[in-house]
Structures are given as C-alpha cells and as structure tokens.
Amino acid sequence: MDPLSSLLSGIRAEGSVVSHAVLRAPWTIRFADGAPLTMVTVLRGGGTLLLPDGTERVIAAGDTTIVRGPAPFHLADEPATVHRPHAEYEINCLATEAPCSAQELGGIRWGTDPGGATALVVGAYRASGHRHERLLRALPPVLVVNEDAEVCAWMESSAADAARLSSGSQALMDRLLDWALVCTLRTWFDQAGADAPSWHRGLADPVLAPALHAFHGRPADTWTVASLAAQAGVSRALFARRFTELMGRPPLAYLTECRMDDAEALLADTDHSIAQIAKAVGYADAFGFSAAFKRHKGLSPSAYRAAAA
C-alpha cells in the first residue's frame, strides 16, 4: 500500500455526509462536530472561512477546501455577517452519540432558497483508530484546491440525487466524498512543492519511487540500504545520497520512523501481541522492537498501549 493510501485508510465518510446546502446571504455555518477533517466544495457562489486563530480564507466557486479539526470554525457569506442578523446553521453530527442524519438537518438540501446564490457540498470525516493522525500532521490547518467545472457539476448532480433520499443515497455520497478527498489531497500534494510531505516528494522521484513502493508494500521485509538501492537500480552510495537529499534523512532513519508510526497504530487499534506487532513492522523479536520503540517514542510498547487505551 502506498503511503497516502495507508494514511487515508484510517479516515472515511461513513454516514458522515452532512449536507448539500443552498443558501441566500446573509448566512453562517458553524462547524462544531470536532471532525478530524471537514471538506467543503463550493458549487456556486462562495464565502469566507473563519478559523479559530483569526485566519480568514476566501473560497469561491470551484474551490474545495479541507479544514483540519477538531476545533470549531465558521463559514460565512462574508466576515461581517457574524456581527449582524443572519441565517445561522450549525453542523454538530460527530460529537453526539447518535450519528447525525440528513433528516435531522431537514433533508440533505437545506437553506432558505433552492435558487440561493451559494451552493455547497459539505462532508465531515470520521476517524477509525489512530492512523489518521499521521495524515493530519502532514496537512496545514486549511488547504484550498480549485476543481474543474465539470467535477463540480457532477458532484452537484450526485448530491441532488442523494437529496431525494433514494435507495443507496447515503452510500453514494459517502463514496463521492471519499473519492473527492483522495483527489483533492493528491492535487494539493502535487502543487505543494517543498511543503509536501517527504514521502510524496520521494514517490515523484524516478530513482526513489521504486524503493519506496517496495518498502511500503512489504514493510515487514528485512530492508537494507543495499536492497533498497537494488529496487531503485542504482548503486548503494548514489541511492543513500539522493534519498538523504530529497527526504531529509537517511534511508534507514526513514524506515525506522515509518515502522514506529505503524507500530503506534497497531498498538492503539488492535489487540495483537507485542511479538506479533514486532514481526509486522519488520523486527525479528519483541526485545529489539521494544528497545527501538522506546528510543523513538519515549515509552515502551506496553506503556504506550496503556496510555492510548
């Protein structure tokens, strides 16, 4: 599994579709559900994101924004609206014990005017376990990607179909938002340049990519710099130098970091034994794994598991 697919495996839009909103100004939406990630695609019109740290970010038709949680934030037709009379909406689905449904919001399509100036597709993502935390660390507090007009038209058509609450509508929107999240993140990573995570930059490099795919596909194998260089088809010295320059750390340091991150998720999200986890992340015995984990994470595997529980 490639790194992005692995990180996304811990976060899903399972029953998390909140709304296809059609709004006439003035309006605000308060996002208060504490979702790890919230995605908003502007189909028509636009608004301004108001983040907890005071940041304001304008988003317009064709923009998809991803906001990193869990702190509440607002989306308003314009910043001044929050200080004067307006239509207020709140999304607070994931913070409650019972999942929020489209019906509880008055239907997937909500707002005061079906012909309103602004149309949005909004989704909040649920996390399963701890794996998604690595994805959050790779993202800024908010990112914006401009989508193709045809993509927005297709999304609005799909949202309208789901609004009819026909058979399979929830699954349709869940899969739509999962697809949109992957596409948006891939586009942002491609555009981020030096700000993109090192593993993404490495996957774009013709020398490093084969080795990274091999390692992430078989992390339990006994990898060495020589075996990784063989995957890349270059000398050991050239591979080590290129890897360190592009990834910011030597190959084996990167492998250890990835293995420790995988071990964190396995310790927190499974009941596998320490020996089983050691084998899964490429260590021959539990003793060597435990020593490496404590050196890198500051806690023994057992202590980390207890703290996570």
C-alpha positions as CSV (number, residue, x, y, z in Angstrom):
1,M,0.0,0.0,0.0
2,D,1.4,3.4,-0.9
3,P,1.8,6.0,1.9
4,L,-1.2,8.1,1.0
5,S,-3.5,5.1,0.7
6,S,-2.2,3.9,4.1
7,L,-2.9,7.2,5.8
8,L,-6.3,7.5,4.3
9,S,-7.2,4.0,5.4
10,G,-7.9,5.5,8.9
11,I,-10.5,8.1,7.8
12,R,-13.8,7.6,6.0
13,A,-17.0,9.4,5.2
14,E,-19.1,6.6,6.6
15,G,-22.5,8.1,7.3
16,S,-20.7,11.4,7.6
17,V,-22.4,13.3,4.7
18,V,-23.8,16.4,6.3
19,S,-25.4,18.4,3.6
20,H,-25.9,19.8,0.1
21,A,-26.6,23.4,1.2
22,V,-28.2,26.1,-1.0
23,L,-28.1,29.4,0.7
24,R,-29.0,33.1,0.3
25,A,-27.0,35.7,2.1
26,P,-26.6,36.6,4.8
27,W,-25.7,33.3,6.4
28,T,-23.2,31.5,8.6
29,I,-22.4,27.8,9.2
30,R,-20.7,26.8,12.4
31,F,-18.8,23.5,12.2
32,A,-18.8,22.2,15.8
33,D,-18.6,18.4,15.4
34,G,-14.9,18.1,16.1
35,A,-14.3,16.1,12.9
36,P,-10.6,15.3,12.1
37,L,-11.2,16.6,8.6
38,T,-14.0,18.7,7.1
39,M,-14.3,19.2,3.3
40,V,-16.4,21.9,1.6
41,T,-16.8,22.1,-2.1
42,V,-18.3,25.4,-3.4
43,L,-20.5,24.6,-6.4
44,R,-21.8,28.2,-6.9
45,G,-21.2,31.5,-5.1
46,G,-18.7,31.4,-2.3
47,G,-17.9,32.5,1.3
48,T,-15.1,33.1,3.8
49,L,-13.7,30.6,6.2
50,L,-13.2,32.0,9.7
51,L,-10.7,29.8,11.6
52,P,-10.1,29.8,15.4
53,D,-6.8,31.5,15.1
54,G,-8.3,34.5,13.3
55,T,-7.3,33.4,9.8
56,E,-9.8,34.3,7.1
57,R,-9.7,32.4,3.8
58,V,-12.0,33.3,0.9
59,I,-13.3,30.3,-1.1
60,A,-15.1,30.7,-4.4
61,A,-17.0,28.6,-7.0
62,G,-14.9,25.6,-8.0
63,D,-12.9,25.6,-4.7
64,T,-12.6,22.6,-2.5
65,T,-11.3,23.3,1.0
66,I,-10.2,20.8,3.6
67,V,-10.0,22.1,7.2
68,R,-8.1,20.2,9.8
69,G,-10.0,19.6,13.1
70,P,-11.1,19.3,15.8
71,A,-11.5,23.0,16.7
72,P,-14.8,24.6,15.7
73,F,-14.8,27.1,12.8
74,H,-17.2,29.1,10.7
75,L,-18.0,29.6,7.1
76,A,-19.9,32.9,6.3
77,D,-21.0,34.6,3.2
78,E,-18.7,37.4,4.4
79,P,-16.8,38.1,7.6
80,A,-19.0,40.9,8.8
81,T,-22.1,38.7,8.7
82,V,-21.3,37.1,12.1
83,H,-21.9,40.5,13.8
84,R,-25.3,41.3,12.3
85,P,-28.7,39.4,11.8
86,H,-28.4,36.4,9.5
87,A,-29.5,32.9,9.0
88,E,-27.4,30.6,11.3
89,Y,-26.7,26.9,10.7
90,E,-24.7,24.5,12.8
91,I,-23.2,21.2,11.9
92,N,-22.7,19.0,15.0
93,C,-23.0,15.4,13.9
94,L,-19.9,13.6,15.0
95,A,-19.8,15.0,18.5
96,T,-23.0,13.2,19.6
97,E,-23.5,9.6,20.4
98,A,-26.1,9.1,17.6
99,P,-24.9,9.9,14.1
100,C,-26.4,12.9,12.5
101,S,-28.6,12.1,9.6
102,A,-29.8,14.1,6.6
103,Q,-33.3,14.1,8.0
104,E,-32.2,15.7,11.3
105,L,-30.9,18.6,9.3
106,G,-34.2,18.9,7.4
107,G,-33.0,16.9,4.5
108,I,-29.7,16.8,2.7
109,R,-30.7,20.0,0.9
110,W,-31.2,22.8,3.4
111,G,-31.2,26.6,3.5
112,T,-33.9,29.1,2.7
113,D,-33.9,29.2,-1.1
114,P,-33.3,26.4,-3.6
115,G,-32.1,29.1,-6.1
116,G,-29.8,30.6,-3.5
117,A,-26.6,32.4,-4.6
118,T,-24.3,29.8,-2.9
119,A,-24.4,26.1,-3.2
120,L,-22.1,23.8,-1.1
121,V,-21.4,20.1,-0.6
122,V,-20.2,19.6,2.9
123,G,-18.8,16.5,4.5
124,A,-17.3,15.6,7.8
125,Y,-14.9,12.7,8.1
126,R,-14.9,10.1,10.9
127,A,-11.6,8.6,12.1
128,S,-11.2,4.9,12.8
129,G,-8.3,4.4,15.2
130,H,-5.1,6.5,15.2
131,R,-3.7,6.0,11.7
132,H,-5.3,9.2,10.5
133,E,-3.2,11.3,12.9
134,R,-0.2,10.9,10.6
135,L,-2.2,12.4,7.8
136,L,-3.2,15.3,9.9
137,R,0.4,16.0,10.8
138,A,1.2,16.3,7.0
139,L,-1.6,18.9,6.4
140,P,-1.8,22.6,7.1
141,P,-4.8,23.9,9.1
142,V,-6.6,24.7,5.9
143,L,-5.9,24.0,2.3
144,V,-7.8,25.0,-0.9
145,V,-7.7,23.3,-4.3
146,N,-9.6,24.6,-7.4
147,E,-11.7,21.9,-9.0
148,D,-12.7,21.6,-12.7
149,A,-16.1,22.9,-13.5
150,E,-17.2,19.5,-14.8
151,V,-16.2,17.9,-11.5
152,C,-18.4,20.4,-9.6
153,A,-21.3,19.8,-11.9
154,W,-21.0,16.1,-11.4
155,M,-20.8,16.5,-7.6
156,E,-23.9,18.7,-7.6
157,S,-25.8,16.2,-9.7
158,S,-24.8,13.4,-7.3
159,A,-25.8,15.5,-4.2
160,A,-29.1,16.3,-5.8
161,D,-29.7,12.6,-6.4
162,A,-28.8,11.8,-2.7
163,A,-31.2,14.6,-1.6
164,R,-34.1,12.6,-2.9
165,L,-33.2,10.0,-0.2
166,S,-33.5,7.2,-2.8
167,S,-32.1,3.7,-2.2
168,G,-28.3,3.8,-1.7
169,S,-28.1,7.6,-1.4
170,Q,-26.1,7.6,1.8
171,A,-23.5,5.2,0.3
172,L,-23.4,7.2,-2.9
173,M,-22.5,10.4,-1.0
174,D,-20.0,8.6,1.3
175,R,-18.1,7.2,-1.7
176,L,-18.4,10.5,-3.5
177,L,-16.7,12.3,-0.6
178,D,-14.1,9.6,-0.2
179,W,-13.2,10.0,-3.9
180,A,-13.2,13.8,-3.6
181,L,-10.9,13.7,-0.6
182,V,-8.3,11.5,-2.3
183,C,-8.4,13.6,-5.5
184,T,-8.2,16.9,-3.5
185,L,-5.2,15.7,-1.4
186,R,-3.3,14.3,-4.4
187,T,-3.8,17.6,-6.2
188,W,-2.7,19.7,-3.2
189,F,0.4,17.5,-2.6
190,D,1.3,17.9,-6.2
191,Q,1.0,21.6,-6.0
192,A,2.7,22.0,-2.6
193,G,6.2,21.5,-3.8
194,A,8.7,21.7,-0.9
195,D,5.8,21.9,1.5
196,A,4.5,18.5,0.6
197,P,5.5,15.5,2.9
198,S,8.8,14.0,2.1
199,W,7.3,10.6,1.1
200,H,5.2,12.4,-1.5
201,R,8.2,14.1,-3.0
202,G,10.0,10.8,-3.0
203,L,7.3,9.0,-4.8
204,A,7.6,11.6,-7.6
205,D,11.3,10.8,-8.0
206,P,12.2,8.2,-10.6
207,V,15.0,6.8,-8.5
208,L,13.4,6.7,-5.1
209,A,9.9,5.8,-6.2
210,P,10.5,2.0,-6.8
211,A,12.3,1.6,-3.5
212,L,9.5,3.5,-1.6
213,H,6.8,1.4,-3.2
214,A,8.7,-1.8,-2.4
215,F,9.2,-0.8,1.3
216,H,5.6,0.5,1.9
217,G,4.2,-2.6,0.1
218,R,6.3,-5.0,2.2
219,P,7.3,-3.2,5.4
220,A,8.0,-6.4,7.3
221,D,10.8,-7.4,4.9
222,T,14.4,-7.1,6.1
223,W,15.3,-4.0,4.2
224,T,18.8,-2.6,3.9
225,V,20.2,0.3,2.0
226,A,21.7,-2.1,-0.5
227,S,18.4,-3.9,-1.0
228,L,16.5,-0.6,-1.5
229,A,19.2,0.6,-3.9
230,A,18.7,-2.7,-5.8
231,Q,15.0,-1.9,-6.1
232,A,15.9,1.6,-7.5
233,G,18.5,0.1,-9.9
234,V,21.3,2.3,-8.7
235,S,24.4,2.0,-6.5
236,R,24.1,2.0,-2.8
237,A,26.1,5.2,-2.4
238,L,24.1,7.1,-5.0
239,F,20.8,5.9,-3.5
240,A,21.7,6.9,0.0
241,R,22.9,10.3,-1.1
242,R,19.8,11.0,-3.2
243,F,17.5,9.7,-0.5
244,T,19.0,11.9,2.2
245,E,19.0,15.0,0.0
246,L,15.3,14.6,-1.1
247,M,13.8,13.0,2.0
248,G,15.7,15.0,4.6
249,R,17.1,11.9,6.5
250,P,19.0,8.7,5.7
251,P,17.1,5.7,4.3
252,L,17.2,3.6,7.4
253,A,16.1,6.5,9.6
254,Y,13.1,6.9,7.4
255,L,12.3,3.2,7.5
256,T,12.5,3.2,11.3
257,E,10.3,6.2,11.5
258,C,7.6,4.6,9.3
259,R,7.8,1.4,11.2
260,M,7.4,3.1,14.6
261,D,4.4,5.0,13.2
262,D,2.8,1.8,12.0
263,A,3.6,0.2,15.4
264,E,1.8,3.1,17.2
265,A,-1.4,2.4,15.2
266,L,-1.2,-1.3,15.8
267,L,-0.7,-0.9,19.5
268,A,-3.6,1.5,19.8
269,D,-6.0,-0.1,17.4
270,T,-5.5,-3.8,17.7
271,D,-5.0,-6.4,20.5
272,H,-2.1,-8.0,18.7
273,S,0.7,-9.2,21.0
274,I,4.0,-7.2,21.1
275,A,5.7,-10.1,19.3
276,Q,3.1,-10.0,16.5
277,I,3.5,-6.3,16.1
278,A,7.3,-6.5,16.1
279,K,7.1,-9.1,13.2
280,A,4.5,-7.0,11.3
281,V,6.8,-3.9,11.3
282,G,10.0,-5.8,10.4
283,Y,11.7,-6.7,13.7
284,A,12.9,-10.3,14.3
285,D,12.0,-10.3,18.0
286,A,9.9,-8.3,20.5
287,F,13.0,-7.3,22.5
288,G,14.7,-5.4,19.6
289,F,11.4,-3.9,18.7
290,S,10.6,-2.7,22.2
291,A,14.0,-1.1,22.6
292,A,13.6,0.7,19.2
293,F,10.1,1.8,20.0
294,K,11.0,3.3,23.4
295,R,14.0,5.0,21.9
296,H,11.9,6.7,19.3
297,K,8.6,7.3,21.1
298,G,9.8,7.7,24.7
299,L,7.5,4.9,26.0
300,S,7.7,1.1,25.9
301,P,5.1,-0.6,23.7
302,S,3.1,-1.7,26.7
303,A,3.2,1.7,28.3
304,Y,2.1,3.3,25.0
305,R,-0.7,0.9,24.6
306,A,-2.0,1.5,28.1
307,A,-1.8,5.3,27.6
308,A,-3.7,5.0,24.3
309,A,-6.4,2.9,25.9
